[in-house]
Amino acid sequence: MLKLSGFPGGLFACDGGVDSRLNNAFEVVWMDKGERLERPSVVCLGFFDGVHLGHRKLIDTAIEIGRREGLASCVHTFSQMPAKALHPERDHLELTTLPEKLRLFQEAGLDAAAISEFNEEMRTMHARDFLENRLIAGLNARHVVAGYDHRFGYLGECGTDMLSALCAELHIGLTVVGPVRLDGGEVISSTAIRRAIREGDYALAERMLGRPCPEAMRRRDGK
């Protein structure tokens, strides 16, 4: 195994991915390998490209709920950008690699990150199946945190209204987080950050990221 530089506590490359040994405090759960999170959890949904200030609001909300209710705080994400699988013919600017995201998740104070492959099974999975099989059975989810505009399930079938109904039916809690804005009113999003980077407006990108724009991210502008 090759130790990746810049990862506290030792994050290892393994079979082209990332091994789940992070300081014994942060757990990486590879769901397609049959791994599970044993502790009851609050799960935050998203791809988290950039792990920007909007994502941090979701993460901080999950951590707060976890501490209040005695739950492990976890994010569920994908090993690759879903948009690349759905539209491979398009040019996709990915802001953060998976190892970068895992480092940022750990630094934010999360207990775990669950990773699924965005494969054909996931692409065609209905929202109920995702909640029952991935979140409840796989991550022992007792509460879900999602952004106001988050959609998932086959053909994006599930928005917050459907998610609310499903969570109530399945007896798990739900917290929906509204948009996070800059002082000027701009909504923070991965799409807005990509646009800023492509236009060379790194100052705006950094305001939305809440941290300096890494050189590697600048080089991803495709120019």
mmCIF file of C-alpha atoms in Angstrom:
data_model
loop_
_atom_site.group_PDB
_atom_site.id
_atom_site.type_symbol
_atom_site.label_atom_id
_atom_site.label_comp_id
_atom_site.label_asym_id
_atom_site.label_seq_id
_atom_site.Cartn_x
_atom_site.Cartn_y
_atom_site.Cartn_z
ATOM 1 C CA MET A 1 0.000 0.000 0.000
ATOM 2 C CA LEU A 2 1.199 3.481 -0.846
ATOM 3 C CA LYS A 3 0.746 6.215 1.714
ATOM 4 C CA LEU A 4 -0.689 9.343 0.137
ATOM 5 C CA SER A 5 1.070 12.565 1.091
ATOM 6 C CA GLY A 6 -0.905 15.259 2.852
ATOM 7 C CA PHE A 7 -3.335 12.926 4.594
ATOM 8 C CA PRO A 8 -3.251 13.052 8.400
ATOM 9 C CA GLY A 9 -3.044 9.753 10.192
ATOM 10 C CA GLY A 10 -2.245 7.767 7.089
ATOM 11 C CA LEU A 11 -4.641 7.438 4.162
ATOM 12 C CA PHE A 12 -3.573 4.659 1.850
ATOM 13 C CA ALA A 13 -4.013 3.897 -1.827
ATOM 14 C CA CYS A 14 -5.430 0.418 -2.234
ATOM 15 C CA ASP A 15 -6.574 -1.262 -5.466
ATOM 16 C CA GLY A 16 -6.770 2.133 -7.157
ATOM 17 C CA GLY A 17 -8.908 3.552 -4.357
ATOM 18 C CA VAL A 18 -8.496 4.659 -0.776
ATOM 19 C CA ASP A 19 -8.130 2.395 2.220
ATOM 20 C CA SER A 20 -10.308 3.102 5.245
ATOM 21 C CA ARG A 21 -7.680 3.604 7.953
ATOM 22 C CA LEU A 22 -7.771 7.223 9.050
ATOM 23 C CA ASN A 23 -6.581 7.827 12.616
ATOM 24 C CA ASN A 24 -9.062 5.197 13.835
ATOM 25 C CA ALA A 25 -11.485 8.105 14.150
ATOM 26 C CA PHE A 26 -12.621 8.753 10.588
ATOM 27 C CA GLU A 27 -14.091 5.762 8.803
ATOM 28 C CA VAL A 28 -14.324 5.255 5.037
ATOM 29 C CA VAL A 29 -17.120 2.838 4.107
ATOM 30 C CA TRP A 30 -16.943 1.250 0.629
ATOM 31 C CA MET A 31 -20.555 0.313 0.083
ATOM 32 C CA ASP A 32 -20.089 -1.687 -3.111
ATOM 33 C CA LYS A 33 -17.646 -3.926 -1.249
ATOM 34 C CA GLY A 34 -20.360 -4.767 1.258
ATOM 35 C CA GLU A 35 -18.936 -2.613 4.031
ATOM 36 C CA ARG A 36 -21.374 -1.193 6.583
ATOM 37 C CA LEU A 37 -21.427 1.496 9.218
ATOM 38 C CA GLU A 38 -22.331 -0.246 12.443
ATOM 39 C CA ARG A 39 -23.027 2.862 14.512
ATOM 40 C CA PRO A 40 -26.436 4.553 14.175
ATOM 41 C CA SER A 41 -25.845 7.595 12.010
ATOM 42 C CA VAL A 42 -27.011 10.877 10.559
ATOM 43 C CA VAL A 43 -26.226 10.829 6.838
ATOM 44 C CA CYS A 44 -25.609 13.907 4.719
ATOM 45 C CA LEU A 45 -26.405 13.481 1.000
ATOM 46 C CA GLY A 46 -24.545 14.938 -1.973
ATOM 47 C CA PHE A 47 -21.561 14.641 -4.287
ATOM 48 C CA PHE A 48 -19.769 17.475 -2.438
ATOM 49 C CA ASP A 49 -17.621 18.615 -5.351
ATOM 50 C CA GLY A 50 -15.442 21.391 -3.952
ATOM 51 C CA VAL A 51 -16.640 20.904 -0.349
ATOM 52 C CA HIS A 52 -17.582 24.579 -0.442
ATOM 53 C CA LEU A 53 -19.333 26.727 2.186
ATOM 54 C CA GLY A 54 -22.740 25.424 1.127
ATOM 55 C CA HIS A 55 -21.531 21.870 1.642
ATOM 56 C CA ARG A 56 -19.980 22.865 4.955
ATOM 57 C CA LYS A 57 -23.392 24.056 6.141
ATOM 58 C CA LEU A 58 -24.798 20.592 5.382
ATOM 59 C CA ILE A 59 -21.849 18.913 7.091
ATOM 60 C CA ASP A 60 -21.991 21.164 10.158
ATOM 61 C CA THR A 61 -25.725 20.497 10.440
ATOM 62 C CA ALA A 62 -25.127 16.737 10.346
ATOM 63 C CA ILE A 63 -22.366 16.992 12.962
ATOM 64 C CA GLU A 64 -24.611 19.081 15.243
ATOM 65 C CA ILE A 65 -27.485 16.591 14.926
ATOM 66 C CA GLY A 66 -25.095 13.716 15.537
ATOM 67 C CA ARG A 67 -23.768 15.239 18.728
ATOM 68 C CA ARG A 68 -27.258 16.100 19.964
ATOM 69 C CA GLU A 69 -28.766 12.689 19.218
ATOM 70 C CA GLY A 70 -25.748 10.479 19.835
ATOM 71 C CA LEU A 71 -25.306 9.527 16.167
ATOM 72 C CA ALA A 72 -22.221 9.135 14.016
ATOM 73 C CA SER A 73 -22.016 11.930 11.432
ATOM 74 C CA CYS A 74 -21.530 10.586 7.912
ATOM 75 C CA VAL A 75 -21.622 11.785 4.321
ATOM 76 C CA HIS A 76 -22.630 9.638 1.381
ATOM 77 C CA THR A 77 -20.862 10.427 -1.874
ATOM 78 C CA PHE A 78 -19.698 8.760 -5.070
ATOM 79 C CA SER A 79 -16.277 7.594 -6.174
ATOM 80 C CA GLN A 80 -16.711 9.363 -9.507
ATOM 81 C CA MET A 81 -18.635 12.366 -10.791
ATOM 82 C CA PRO A 82 -22.172 11.197 -11.682
ATOM 83 C CA ALA A 83 -22.391 13.770 -14.484
ATOM 84 C CA LYS A 84 -19.415 12.138 -16.200
ATOM 85 C CA ALA A 85 -21.218 8.797 -16.250
ATOM 86 C CA LEU A 86 -24.497 10.333 -17.390
ATOM 87 C CA HIS A 87 -23.003 12.644 -20.040
ATOM 88 C CA PRO A 88 -19.509 11.404 -20.979
ATOM 89 C CA GLU A 89 -19.553 13.473 -24.162
ATOM 90 C CA ARG A 90 -19.514 16.750 -22.217
ATOM 91 C CA ASP A 91 -16.578 18.593 -20.674
ATOM 92 C CA HIS A 92 -16.880 18.273 -16.908
ATOM 93 C CA LEU A 93 -14.759 20.355 -14.543
ATOM 94 C CA GLU A 94 -14.382 18.341 -11.333
ATOM 95 C CA LEU A 95 -13.283 20.577 -8.458
ATOM 96 C CA THR A 96 -11.978 17.998 -5.992
ATOM 97 C CA THR A 97 -10.703 14.461 -6.317
ATOM 98 C CA LEU A 98 -11.971 11.774 -3.962
ATOM 99 C CA PRO A 99 -8.815 11.803 -1.758
ATOM 100 C CA GLU A 100 -9.093 15.604 -1.455
ATOM 101 C CA LYS A 101 -12.733 15.310 -0.419
ATOM 102 C CA LEU A 102 -11.954 12.678 2.195
ATOM 103 C CA ARG A 103 -9.276 14.899 3.705
ATOM 104 C CA LEU A 104 -11.686 17.838 3.838
ATOM 105 C CA PHE A 105 -14.434 15.665 5.342
ATOM 106 C CA GLN A 106 -12.097 14.547 8.097
ATOM 107 C CA GLU A 107 -10.877 18.088 8.750
ATOM 108 C CA ALA A 108 -14.517 19.229 9.029
ATOM 109 C CA GLY A 109 -15.033 16.836 11.946
ATOM 110 C CA LEU A 110 -17.138 14.104 10.352
ATOM 111 C CA ASP A 111 -17.028 10.584 11.745
ATOM 112 C CA ALA A 112 -17.350 8.747 8.434
ATOM 113 C CA ALA A 113 -17.718 8.931 4.666
ATOM 114 C CA ALA A 114 -19.638 6.304 2.700
ATOM 115 C CA ILE A 115 -18.694 5.853 -0.947
ATOM 116 C CA SER A 116 -20.773 4.239 -3.687
ATOM 117 C CA GLU A 117 -19.889 3.614 -7.306
ATOM 118 C CA PHE A 118 -22.107 5.515 -9.728
ATOM 119 C CA ASN A 119 -22.673 2.471 -11.909
ATOM 120 C CA GLU A 120 -25.693 1.197 -13.832
ATOM 121 C CA GLU A 121 -27.242 -0.224 -10.672
ATOM 122 C CA MET A 122 -26.974 3.133 -8.943
ATOM 123 C CA ARG A 123 -28.159 5.054 -12.017
ATOM 124 C CA THR A 124 -31.396 3.063 -12.150
ATOM 125 C CA MET A 125 -31.929 2.726 -8.407
ATOM 126 C CA HIS A 126 -35.182 4.212 -7.143
ATOM 127 C CA ALA A 127 -35.157 6.569 -4.194
ATOM 128 C CA ARG A 128 -36.910 4.169 -1.822
ATOM 129 C CA ASP A 129 -34.383 1.423 -2.588
ATOM 130 C CA PHE A 130 -31.522 3.838 -1.996
ATOM 131 C CA LEU A 131 -32.913 4.872 1.366
ATOM 132 C CA GLU A 132 -33.738 1.345 2.484
ATOM 133 C CA ASN A 133 -30.700 -0.518 1.137
ATOM 134 C CA ARG A 134 -27.894 2.039 1.187
ATOM 135 C CA LEU A 135 -28.765 4.395 4.011
ATOM 136 C CA ILE A 136 -30.781 2.356 6.489
ATOM 137 C CA ALA A 137 -29.397 -1.149 5.925
ATOM 138 C CA GLY A 138 -25.877 -0.070 4.973
ATOM 139 C CA LEU A 139 -25.300 2.999 7.130
ATOM 140 C CA ASN A 140 -27.734 2.442 10.002
ATOM 141 C CA ALA A 141 -29.215 5.858 9.200
ATOM 142 C CA ARG A 142 -31.571 7.394 11.737
ATOM 143 C CA HIS A 143 -31.547 10.901 10.257
ATOM 144 C CA VAL A 144 -30.867 12.397 6.800
ATOM 145 C CA VAL A 145 -29.554 15.857 5.934
ATOM 146 C CA ALA A 146 -30.032 17.168 2.389
ATOM 147 C CA GLY A 147 -29.814 20.451 0.542
ATOM 148 C CA TYR A 148 -32.965 22.238 -0.587
ATOM 149 C CA ASP A 149 -32.249 21.433 -4.252
ATOM 150 C CA HIS A 150 -30.864 17.915 -3.863
ATOM 151 C CA ARG A 151 -32.333 15.261 -6.134
ATOM 152 C CA PHE A 152 -31.559 11.569 -6.402
ATOM 153 C CA GLY A 153 -33.070 8.292 -7.526
ATOM 154 C CA TYR A 154 -33.841 7.111 -11.039
ATOM 155 C CA LEU A 155 -34.076 10.083 -13.420
ATOM 156 C CA GLY A 156 -33.787 12.423 -10.433
ATOM 157 C CA GLU A 157 -37.208 11.355 -9.219
ATOM 158 C CA CYS A 158 -36.748 12.337 -5.576
ATOM 159 C CA GLY A 159 -36.649 15.931 -4.433
ATOM 160 C CA THR A 160 -37.178 17.196 -0.906
ATOM 161 C CA ASP A 161 -40.983 16.711 -0.934
ATOM 162 C CA MET A 162 -40.707 13.040 -1.868
ATOM 163 C CA LEU A 163 -37.747 12.599 0.482
ATOM 164 C CA SER A 164 -39.781 14.048 3.343
ATOM 165 C CA ALA A 165 -42.617 11.598 2.680
ATOM 166 C CA LEU A 166 -40.244 8.622 2.420
ATOM 167 C CA CYS A 167 -38.377 9.534 5.607
ATOM 168 C CA ALA A 168 -41.649 9.861 7.510
ATOM 169 C CA GLU A 169 -42.812 6.492 6.188
ATOM 170 C CA LEU A 170 -39.489 4.851 7.081
ATOM 171 C CA HIS A 171 -39.390 6.520 10.518
ATOM 172 C CA ILE A 172 -36.146 8.423 10.079
ATOM 173 C CA GLY A 173 -35.566 12.111 10.663
ATOM 174 C CA LEU A 174 -34.947 14.660 7.920
ATOM 175 C CA THR A 175 -33.371 18.097 7.930
ATOM 176 C CA VAL A 176 -33.418 20.171 4.735
ATOM 177 C CA VAL A 177 -30.825 22.948 4.567
ATOM 178 C CA GLY A 178 -31.604 26.081 2.583
ATOM 179 C CA PRO A 179 -29.291 27.950 0.198
ATOM 180 C CA VAL A 180 -26.101 29.530 1.530
ATOM 181 C CA ARG A 181 -25.314 32.936 0.029
ATOM 182 C CA LEU A 182 -22.421 35.341 -0.136
ATOM 183 C CA ASP A 183 -22.886 38.832 1.294
ATOM 184 C CA GLY A 184 -23.866 40.038 -2.159
ATOM 185 C CA GLY A 185 -26.674 37.497 -2.368
ATOM 186 C CA GLU A 186 -25.014 35.013 -4.737
ATOM 187 C CA VAL A 187 -26.006 31.427 -4.009
ATOM 188 C CA ILE A 188 -22.953 29.256 -3.340
ATOM 189 C CA SER A 189 -22.838 26.160 -5.533
ATOM 190 C CA SER A 190 -20.364 23.903 -7.299
ATOM 191 C CA THR A 191 -21.753 25.150 -10.611
ATOM 192 C CA ALA A 192 -21.052 28.774 -9.662
ATOM 193 C CA ILE A 193 -17.517 27.879 -8.578
ATOM 194 C CA ARG A 194 -16.855 26.050 -11.842
ATOM 195 C CA ARG A 195 -18.055 29.076 -13.763
ATOM 196 C CA ALA A 196 -15.806 31.377 -11.729
ATOM 197 C CA ILE A 197 -12.762 29.157 -12.308
ATOM 198 C CA ARG A 198 -13.406 28.893 -16.035
ATOM 199 C CA GLU A 199 -13.661 32.693 -16.157
ATOM 200 C CA GLY A 200 -10.475 33.109 -14.128
ATOM 201 C CA ASP A 201 -12.326 34.744 -11.208
ATOM 202 C CA TYR A 202 -10.431 32.878 -8.524
ATOM 203 C CA ALA A 203 -11.316 35.471 -5.882
ATOM 204 C CA LEU A 204 -15.015 34.632 -6.259
ATOM 205 C CA ALA A 205 -14.239 30.915 -6.256
ATOM 206 C CA GLU A 206 -12.289 31.313 -3.018
ATOM 207 C CA ARG A 207 -15.123 33.236 -1.356
ATOM 208 C CA MET A 208 -17.493 30.385 -2.171
ATOM 209 C CA LEU A 209 -15.016 27.694 -1.201
ATOM 210 C CA GLY A 210 -14.206 29.424 2.068
ATOM 211 C CA ARG A 211 -10.493 28.668 1.543
ATOM 212 C CA PRO A 212 -7.731 29.432 -0.949
ATOM 213 C CA CYS A 213 -8.270 28.008 -4.408
ATOM 214 C CA PRO A 214 -5.606 25.290 -4.735
ATOM 215 C CA GLU A 215 -3.286 25.423 -7.715
ATOM 216 C CA ALA A 216 -4.506 21.969 -8.741
ATOM 217 C CA MET A 217 -8.076 23.297 -8.916
ATOM 218 C CA ARG A 218 -6.948 26.252 -11.028
ATOM 219 C CA ARG A 219 -5.315 23.830 -13.442
ATOM 220 C CA ARG A 220 -8.610 21.981 -13.848
ATOM 221 C CA ASP A 221 -10.152 24.880 -15.761
ATOM 222 C CA GLY A 222 -9.336 23.132 -19.041
ATOM 223 C CA LYS A 223 -7.397 26.109 -20.412
#
